[in-house]
mmCIF file with all atom_site columns, C-alpha atoms in Angstrom:
data_model
loop_
_atom_site.group_PDB
_atom_site.id
_atom_site.type_symbol
_atom_site.label_atom_id
_atom_site.label_alt_id
_atom_site.label_comp_id
_atom_site.label_asym_id
_atom_site.label_entity_id
_atom_site.label_seq_id
_atom_site.pdbx_PDB_ins_code
_atom_site.Cartn_x
_atom_site.Cartn_y
_atom_site.Cartn_z
_atom_site.occupancy
_atom_site.B_iso_or_equiv
_atom_site.pdbx_formal_charge
_atom_site.auth_seq_id
_atom_site.auth_comp_id
_atom_site.auth_asym_id
_atom_site.auth_atom_id
_atom_site.pdbx_PDB_model_num
ATOM 1   C CA . UNK D 1 1   ? -23.799 2.627   23.008  1.00 35.00 ? 1   UNK D CA 1
ATOM 2   C CA . UNK D 1 2   ? -20.457 3.337   24.676  1.00 43.00 ? 2   UNK D CA 1
ATOM 3   C CA . UNK D 1 3   ? -18.602 1.101   22.217  1.00 66.00 ? 3   UNK D CA 1
ATOM 4   C CA . UNK D 1 4   ? -20.321 2.742   19.254  1.00 74.00 ? 4   UNK D CA 1
ATOM 5   C CA . UNK D 1 5   ? -19.278 6.235   20.408  1.00 76.00 ? 5   UNK D CA 1
ATOM 6   C CA . UNK D 1 6   ? -15.755 5.019   21.133  1.00 80.00 ? 6   UNK D CA 1
ATOM 7   C CA . UNK D 1 7   ? -15.557 3.460   17.676  1.00 82.00 ? 7   UNK D CA 1
ATOM 8   C CA . UNK D 1 8   ? -16.726 6.669   15.971  1.00 87.00 ? 8   UNK D CA 1
ATOM 9   C CA . UNK D 1 9   ? -14.214 8.766   17.907  1.00 90.00 ? 9   UNK D CA 1
ATOM 10  C CA . UNK D 1 10  ? -11.514 6.234   17.103  1.00 90.00 ? 10  UNK D CA 1
ATOM 11  C CA . UNK D 1 11  ? -12.302 6.389   13.383  1.00 91.00 ? 11  UNK D CA 1
ATOM 12  C CA . UNK D 1 12  ? -12.298 10.202  13.431  1.00 94.00 ? 12  UNK D CA 1
ATOM 13  C CA . UNK D 1 13  ? -8.917  10.221  15.160  1.00 93.00 ? 13  UNK D CA 1
ATOM 14  C CA . UNK D 1 14  ? -7.472  7.840   12.576  1.00 95.00 ? 14  UNK D CA 1
ATOM 15  C CA . UNK D 1 15  ? -8.937  9.943   9.755   1.00 95.00 ? 15  UNK D CA 1
ATOM 16  C CA . UNK D 1 16  ? -7.298  13.078  11.200  1.00 96.00 ? 16  UNK D CA 1
ATOM 17  C CA . UNK D 1 17  ? -3.929  11.293  11.446  1.00 96.00 ? 17  UNK D CA 1
ATOM 18  C CA . UNK D 1 18  ? -4.355  9.973   7.915   1.00 96.00 ? 18  UNK D CA 1
ATOM 19  C CA . UNK D 1 19  ? -5.131  13.384  6.423   1.00 97.00 ? 19  UNK D CA 1
ATOM 20  C CA . UNK D 1 20  ? -2.342  15.051  8.415   1.00 96.00 ? 20  UNK D CA 1
ATOM 21  C CA . UNK D 1 21  ? 0.225   12.608  7.063   1.00 96.00 ? 21  UNK D CA 1
ATOM 22  C CA . UNK D 1 22  ? -1.199  12.784  3.536   1.00 97.00 ? 22  UNK D CA 1
ATOM 23  C CA . UNK D 1 23  ? -1.387  16.572  3.436   1.00 97.00 ? 23  UNK D CA 1
ATOM 24  C CA . UNK D 1 24  ? 2.159   16.899  4.775   1.00 96.00 ? 24  UNK D CA 1
ATOM 25  C CA . UNK D 1 25  ? 3.483   14.882  1.859   1.00 97.00 ? 25  UNK D CA 1
ATOM 26  C CA . UNK D 1 26  ? 1.356   16.688  -0.721  1.00 97.00 ? 26  UNK D CA 1
ATOM 27  C CA . UNK D 1 27  ? 2.214   20.163  0.565   1.00 97.00 ? 27  UNK D CA 1
ATOM 28  C CA . UNK D 1 28  ? 5.928   19.359  0.740   1.00 97.00 ? 28  UNK D CA 1
ATOM 29  C CA . UNK D 1 29  ? 5.831   17.982  -2.821  1.00 97.00 ? 29  UNK D CA 1
ATOM 30  C CA . UNK D 1 30  ? 4.004   21.056  -4.134  1.00 97.00 ? 30  UNK D CA 1
ATOM 31  C CA . UNK D 1 31  ? 6.344   23.482  -2.374  1.00 96.00 ? 31  UNK D CA 1
ATOM 32  C CA . UNK D 1 32  ? 9.357   21.560  -3.682  1.00 95.00 ? 32  UNK D CA 1
ATOM 33  C CA . UNK D 1 33  ? 7.937   21.577  -7.196  1.00 95.00 ? 33  UNK D CA 1
ATOM 34  C CA . UNK D 1 34  ? 7.360   25.318  -6.974  1.00 95.00 ? 34  UNK D CA 1
ATOM 35  C CA . UNK D 1 35  ? 10.858  25.960  -5.605  1.00 93.00 ? 35  UNK D CA 1
ATOM 36  C CA . UNK D 1 36  ? 12.578  23.987  -8.356  1.00 92.00 ? 36  UNK D CA 1
ATOM 37  C CA . UNK D 1 37  ? 10.303  25.227  -11.173 1.00 91.00 ? 37  UNK D CA 1
ATOM 38  C CA . UNK D 1 38  ? 10.618  28.880  -10.207 1.00 91.00 ? 38  UNK D CA 1
ATOM 39  C CA . UNK D 1 39  ? 14.372  28.678  -9.821  1.00 86.00 ? 39  UNK D CA 1
ATOM 40  C CA . UNK D 1 40  ? 14.206  29.732  -6.163  1.00 86.00 ? 40  UNK D CA 1
ATOM 41  C CA . UNK D 1 41  ? 16.085  26.543  -5.296  1.00 81.00 ? 41  UNK D CA 1
ATOM 42  C CA . UNK D 1 42  ? 18.868  25.492  -7.612  1.00 82.00 ? 42  UNK D CA 1
ATOM 43  C CA . UNK D 1 43  ? 18.929  21.740  -8.077  1.00 79.00 ? 43  UNK D CA 1
ATOM 44  C CA . UNK D 1 44  ? 22.113  19.972  -9.064  1.00 83.00 ? 44  UNK D CA 1
ATOM 45  C CA . UNK D 1 45  ? 22.319  16.807  -11.119 1.00 79.00 ? 45  UNK D CA 1
ATOM 46  C CA . UNK D 1 46  ? 25.392  15.536  -9.289  1.00 85.00 ? 46  UNK D CA 1
ATOM 47  C CA . UNK D 1 47  ? 23.323  13.473  -6.866  1.00 87.00 ? 47  UNK D CA 1
ATOM 48  C CA . UNK D 1 48  ? 21.025  12.037  -9.523  1.00 90.00 ? 48  UNK D CA 1
ATOM 49  C CA . UNK D 1 49  ? 22.736  8.648   -9.937  1.00 92.00 ? 49  UNK D CA 1
ATOM 50  C CA . UNK D 1 50  ? 22.989  7.777   -6.234  1.00 93.00 ? 50  UNK D CA 1
ATOM 51  C CA . UNK D 1 51  ? 19.362  8.785   -5.686  1.00 94.00 ? 51  UNK D CA 1
ATOM 52  C CA . UNK D 1 52  ? 18.284  6.685   -8.685  1.00 94.00 ? 52  UNK D CA 1
ATOM 53  C CA . UNK D 1 53  ? 19.428  3.657   -6.704  1.00 95.00 ? 53  UNK D CA 1
ATOM 54  C CA . UNK D 1 54  ? 18.473  4.764   -3.193  1.00 96.00 ? 54  UNK D CA 1
ATOM 55  C CA . UNK D 1 55  ? 14.935  6.045   -3.769  1.00 97.00 ? 55  UNK D CA 1
ATOM 56  C CA . UNK D 1 56  ? 13.523  2.965   -5.575  1.00 97.00 ? 56  UNK D CA 1
ATOM 57  C CA . UNK D 1 57  ? 15.041  0.718   -2.906  1.00 97.00 ? 57  UNK D CA 1
ATOM 58  C CA . UNK D 1 58  ? 13.465  2.792   -0.147  1.00 97.00 ? 58  UNK D CA 1
ATOM 59  C CA . UNK D 1 59  ? 10.097  2.866   -1.922  1.00 97.00 ? 59  UNK D CA 1
ATOM 60  C CA . UNK D 1 60  ? 10.122  -0.886  -2.507  1.00 97.00 ? 60  UNK D CA 1
ATOM 61  C CA . UNK D 1 61  ? 11.367  -1.503  1.042   1.00 97.00 ? 61  UNK D CA 1
ATOM 62  C CA . UNK D 1 62  ? 8.688   0.768   2.478   1.00 96.00 ? 62  UNK D CA 1
ATOM 63  C CA . UNK D 1 63  ? 5.940   -1.098  0.612   1.00 96.00 ? 63  UNK D CA 1
ATOM 64  C CA . UNK D 1 64  ? 7.232   -4.503  1.671   1.00 96.00 ? 64  UNK D CA 1
ATOM 65  C CA . UNK D 1 65  ? 8.015   -3.595  5.282   1.00 96.00 ? 65  UNK D CA 1
ATOM 66  C CA . UNK D 1 66  ? 4.777   -1.652  5.696   1.00 94.00 ? 66  UNK D CA 1
ATOM 67  C CA . UNK D 1 67  ? 2.677   -4.534  4.443   1.00 94.00 ? 67  UNK D CA 1
ATOM 68  C CA . UNK D 1 68  ? 4.579   -7.157  6.421   1.00 96.00 ? 68  UNK D CA 1
ATOM 69  C CA . UNK D 1 69  ? 4.696   -5.304  9.734   1.00 94.00 ? 69  UNK D CA 1
ATOM 70  C CA . UNK D 1 70  ? 1.202   -3.898  9.261   1.00 91.00 ? 70  UNK D CA 1
ATOM 71  C CA . UNK D 1 71  ? -0.226  -7.379  8.754   1.00 92.00 ? 71  UNK D CA 1
ATOM 72  C CA . UNK D 1 72  ? 1.666   -8.761  11.765  1.00 94.00 ? 72  UNK D CA 1
ATOM 73  C CA . UNK D 1 73  ? 0.294   -5.998  13.957  1.00 92.00 ? 73  UNK D CA 1
ATOM 74  C CA . UNK D 1 74  ? -3.171  -6.472  12.448  1.00 91.00 ? 74  UNK D CA 1
ATOM 75  C CA . UNK D 1 75  ? -3.101  -10.152 13.440  1.00 91.00 ? 75  UNK D CA 1
ATOM 76  C CA . UNK D 1 76  ? -2.178  -9.077  16.960  1.00 91.00 ? 76  UNK D CA 1
ATOM 77  C CA . UNK D 1 77  ? -5.130  -6.671  16.942  1.00 89.00 ? 77  UNK D CA 1
ATOM 78  C CA . UNK D 1 78  ? -7.509  -9.366  15.695  1.00 88.00 ? 78  UNK D CA 1
ATOM 79  C CA . UNK D 1 79  ? -6.417  -11.726 18.463  1.00 89.00 ? 79  UNK D CA 1
ATOM 80  C CA . UNK D 1 80  ? -6.986  -9.176  21.239  1.00 85.00 ? 80  UNK D CA 1
ATOM 81  C CA . UNK D 1 81  ? -9.990  -9.834  23.468  1.00 84.00 ? 81  UNK D CA 1
ATOM 82  C CA . UNK D 1 82  ? -11.247 -6.374  24.452  1.00 81.00 ? 82  UNK D CA 1
ATOM 83  C CA . UNK D 1 83  ? -12.579 -4.051  21.716  1.00 77.00 ? 83  UNK D CA 1
ATOM 84  C CA . UNK D 1 84  ? -10.484 -1.139  23.037  1.00 82.00 ? 84  UNK D CA 1
ATOM 85  C CA . UNK D 1 85  ? -7.355  -3.283  22.891  1.00 87.00 ? 85  UNK D CA 1
ATOM 86  C CA . UNK D 1 86  ? -8.228  -4.322  19.326  1.00 87.00 ? 86  UNK D CA 1
ATOM 87  C CA . UNK D 1 87  ? -8.604  -0.688  18.295  1.00 87.00 ? 87  UNK D CA 1
ATOM 88  C CA . UNK D 1 88  ? -5.368  0.399   19.972  1.00 89.00 ? 88  UNK D CA 1
ATOM 89  C CA . UNK D 1 89  ? -3.430  -2.394  18.283  1.00 91.00 ? 89  UNK D CA 1
ATOM 90  C CA . UNK D 1 90  ? -5.104  -1.523  14.990  1.00 92.00 ? 90  UNK D CA 1
ATOM 91  C CA . UNK D 1 91  ? -4.018  2.105   15.383  1.00 93.00 ? 91  UNK D CA 1
ATOM 92  C CA . UNK D 1 92  ? -0.436  0.914   15.856  1.00 93.00 ? 92  UNK D CA 1
ATOM 93  C CA . UNK D 1 93  ? -0.751  -1.243  12.756  1.00 94.00 ? 93  UNK D CA 1
ATOM 94  C CA . UNK D 1 94  ? -1.989  1.635   10.591  1.00 95.00 ? 94  UNK D CA 1
ATOM 95  C CA . UNK D 1 95  ? 0.535   4.134   11.913  1.00 94.00 ? 95  UNK D CA 1
ATOM 96  C CA . UNK D 1 96  ? 3.343   1.689   11.197  1.00 94.00 ? 96  UNK D CA 1
ATOM 97  C CA . UNK D 1 97  ? 2.118   1.278   7.623   1.00 95.00 ? 97  UNK D CA 1
ATOM 98  C CA . UNK D 1 98  ? 1.663   5.011   7.150   1.00 96.00 ? 98  UNK D CA 1
ATOM 99  C CA . UNK D 1 99  ? 5.109   5.820   8.524   1.00 96.00 ? 99  UNK D CA 1
ATOM 100 C CA . UNK D 1 100 ? 6.828   3.206   6.377   1.00 96.00 ? 100 UNK D CA 1
ATOM 101 C CA . UNK D 1 101 ? 5.198   4.768   3.312   1.00 96.00 ? 101 UNK D CA 1
ATOM 102 C CA . UNK D 1 102 ? 5.709   8.379   4.328   1.00 97.00 ? 102 UNK D CA 1
ATOM 103 C CA . UNK D 1 103 ? 9.463   7.989   4.887   1.00 96.00 ? 103 UNK D CA 1
ATOM 104 C CA . UNK D 1 104 ? 10.284  6.913   1.311   1.00 97.00 ? 104 UNK D CA 1
ATOM 105 C CA . UNK D 1 105 ? 7.830   9.497   -0.030  1.00 97.00 ? 105 UNK D CA 1
ATOM 106 C CA . UNK D 1 106 ? 9.600   12.313  1.809   1.00 97.00 ? 106 UNK D CA 1
ATOM 107 C CA . UNK D 1 107 ? 12.972  10.956  0.690   1.00 97.00 ? 107 UNK D CA 1
ATOM 108 C CA . UNK D 1 108 ? 11.792  10.968  -2.927  1.00 97.00 ? 108 UNK D CA 1
ATOM 109 C CA . UNK D 1 109 ? 10.642  14.587  -2.557  1.00 97.00 ? 109 UNK D CA 1
ATOM 110 C CA . UNK D 1 110 ? 14.016  15.550  -1.080  1.00 96.00 ? 110 UNK D CA 1
ATOM 111 C CA . UNK D 1 111 ? 15.749  13.755  -3.958  1.00 96.00 ? 111 UNK D CA 1
ATOM 112 C CA . UNK D 1 112 ? 13.629  15.774  -6.393  1.00 95.00 ? 112 UNK D CA 1
ATOM 113 C CA . UNK D 1 113 ? 14.432  18.984  -4.543  1.00 93.00 ? 113 UNK D CA 1
ATOM 114 C CA . UNK D 1 114 ? 18.167  18.272  -4.677  1.00 93.00 ? 114 UNK D CA 1
ATOM 115 C CA . UNK D 1 115 ? 18.358  16.961  -8.245  1.00 93.00 ? 115 UNK D CA 1
ATOM 116 C CA . UNK D 1 116 ? 15.386  18.468  -10.091 1.00 91.00 ? 116 UNK D CA 1
ATOM 117 C CA . UNK D 1 117 ? 14.615  15.002  -11.502 1.00 92.00 ? 117 UNK D CA 1
ATOM 118 C CA . UNK D 1 118 ? 10.821  14.706  -11.790 1.00 93.00 ? 118 UNK D CA 1
ATOM 119 C CA . UNK D 1 119 ? 11.022  10.928  -11.782 1.00 95.00 ? 119 UNK D CA 1
ATOM 120 C CA . UNK D 1 120 ? 11.329  11.168  -8.010  1.00 96.00 ? 120 UNK D CA 1
ATOM 121 C CA . UNK D 1 121 ? 7.995   12.985  -7.846  1.00 96.00 ? 121 UNK D CA 1
ATOM 122 C CA . UNK D 1 122 ? 6.612   10.033  -9.788  1.00 96.00 ? 122 UNK D CA 1
ATOM 123 C CA . UNK D 1 123 ? 7.690   7.754   -6.948  1.00 97.00 ? 123 UNK D CA 1
ATOM 124 C CA . UNK D 1 124 ? 5.967   10.102  -4.520  1.00 97.00 ? 124 UNK D CA 1
ATOM 125 C CA . UNK D 1 125 ? 2.823   10.058  -6.645  1.00 96.00 ? 125 UNK D CA 1
ATOM 126 C CA . UNK D 1 126 ? 2.846   6.274   -6.672  1.00 96.00 ? 126 UNK D CA 1
ATOM 127 C CA . UNK D 1 127 ? 3.181   6.171   -2.889  1.00 97.00 ? 127 UNK D CA 1
ATOM 128 C CA . UNK D 1 128 ? 0.442   8.773   -2.444  1.00 97.00 ? 128 UNK D CA 1
ATOM 129 C CA . UNK D 1 129 ? -1.914  6.789   -4.662  1.00 97.00 ? 129 UNK D CA 1
ATOM 130 C CA . UNK D 1 130 ? -1.380  3.699   -2.523  1.00 96.00 ? 130 UNK D CA 1
ATOM 131 C CA . UNK D 1 131 ? -1.541  5.776   0.660   1.00 96.00 ? 131 UNK D CA 1
ATOM 132 C CA . UNK D 1 132 ? -5.020  7.023   -0.284  1.00 96.00 ? 132 UNK D CA 1
ATOM 133 C CA . UNK D 1 133 ? -6.230  3.428   -0.606  1.00 95.00 ? 133 UNK D CA 1
ATOM 134 C CA . UNK D 1 134 ? -5.380  2.910   3.074   1.00 94.00 ? 134 UNK D CA 1
ATOM 135 C CA . UNK D 1 135 ? -7.970  5.428   4.305   1.00 95.00 ? 135 UNK D CA 1
ATOM 136 C CA . UNK D 1 136 ? -9.366  4.178   7.643   1.00 94.00 ? 136 UNK D CA 1
ATOM 137 C CA . UNK D 1 137 ? -13.093 4.108   6.840   1.00 92.00 ? 137 UNK D CA 1
ATOM 138 C CA . UNK D 1 138 ? -15.461 2.610   9.421   1.00 90.00 ? 138 UNK D CA 1
ATOM 139 C CA . UNK D 1 139 ? -16.150 -0.319  7.097   1.00 89.00 ? 139 UNK D CA 1
ATOM 140 C CA . UNK D 1 140 ? -12.469 -0.991  6.560   1.00 91.00 ? 140 UNK D CA 1
ATOM 141 C CA . UNK D 1 141 ? -11.725 -0.897  10.279  1.00 90.00 ? 141 UNK D CA 1
ATOM 142 C CA . UNK D 1 142 ? -14.628 -3.227  11.074  1.00 87.00 ? 142 UNK D CA 1
ATOM 143 C CA . UNK D 1 143 ? -13.674 -5.667  8.336   1.00 88.00 ? 143 UNK D CA 1
ATOM 144 C CA . UNK D 1 144 ? -9.979  -5.641  9.216   1.00 89.00 ? 144 UNK D CA 1
ATOM 145 C CA . UNK D 1 145 ? -10.697 -6.288  12.883  1.00 86.00 ? 145 UNK D CA 1
ATOM 146 C CA . UNK D 1 146 ? -13.637 -8.630  12.262  1.00 80.00 ? 146 UNK D CA 1
ATOM 147 C CA . UNK D 1 147 ? -15.680 -6.672  14.826  1.00 74.00 ? 147 UNK D CA 1
ATOM 148 C CA . UNK D 1 148 ? -19.169 -7.843  15.798  1.00 68.00 ? 148 UNK D CA 1
ATOM 149 C CA . UNK D 1 149 ? -21.988 -5.432  14.987  1.00 62.00 ? 149 UNK D CA 1
ATOM 150 C CA . UNK D 1 150 ? -22.473 -4.314  18.592  1.00 58.00 ? 150 UNK D CA 1
ATOM 151 C CA . UNK D 1 151 ? -18.871 -3.011  18.756  1.00 53.00 ? 151 UNK D CA 1
ATOM 152 C CA . UNK D 1 152 ? -19.115 -0.917  15.576  1.00 53.00 ? 152 UNK D CA 1
#
């Protein structure tokens, strides 16, 4: 019973972190879109070309690094003996993945804010779509960690 309650609290905590990171990106993107569209923030095209090289590299790098490091940390979590240790390592794995996606997303929003180029919001949308697929559902956590039924 203790493990089941701990697991539920753990999943709720991860869901809160997930939605906090997701909503931060969405709100920042919407505010930036409003600022540029309304003319409250004057974007300049001078930085467009450098950002056209930097942002895709960061997005690609964030995907690759997030998947690589996330999987390495997930293996460490799967190898842990105690269920609490598994869950703590899993939390580290997910937060690493989330952070490595959120960084390029925020950079793309800043690039949009500075240049007014909506292509950068497209990169953010792509990241957000993938980010949503990483929602820490109880089933996903159990499957990722290969937990026995009594620890779920």
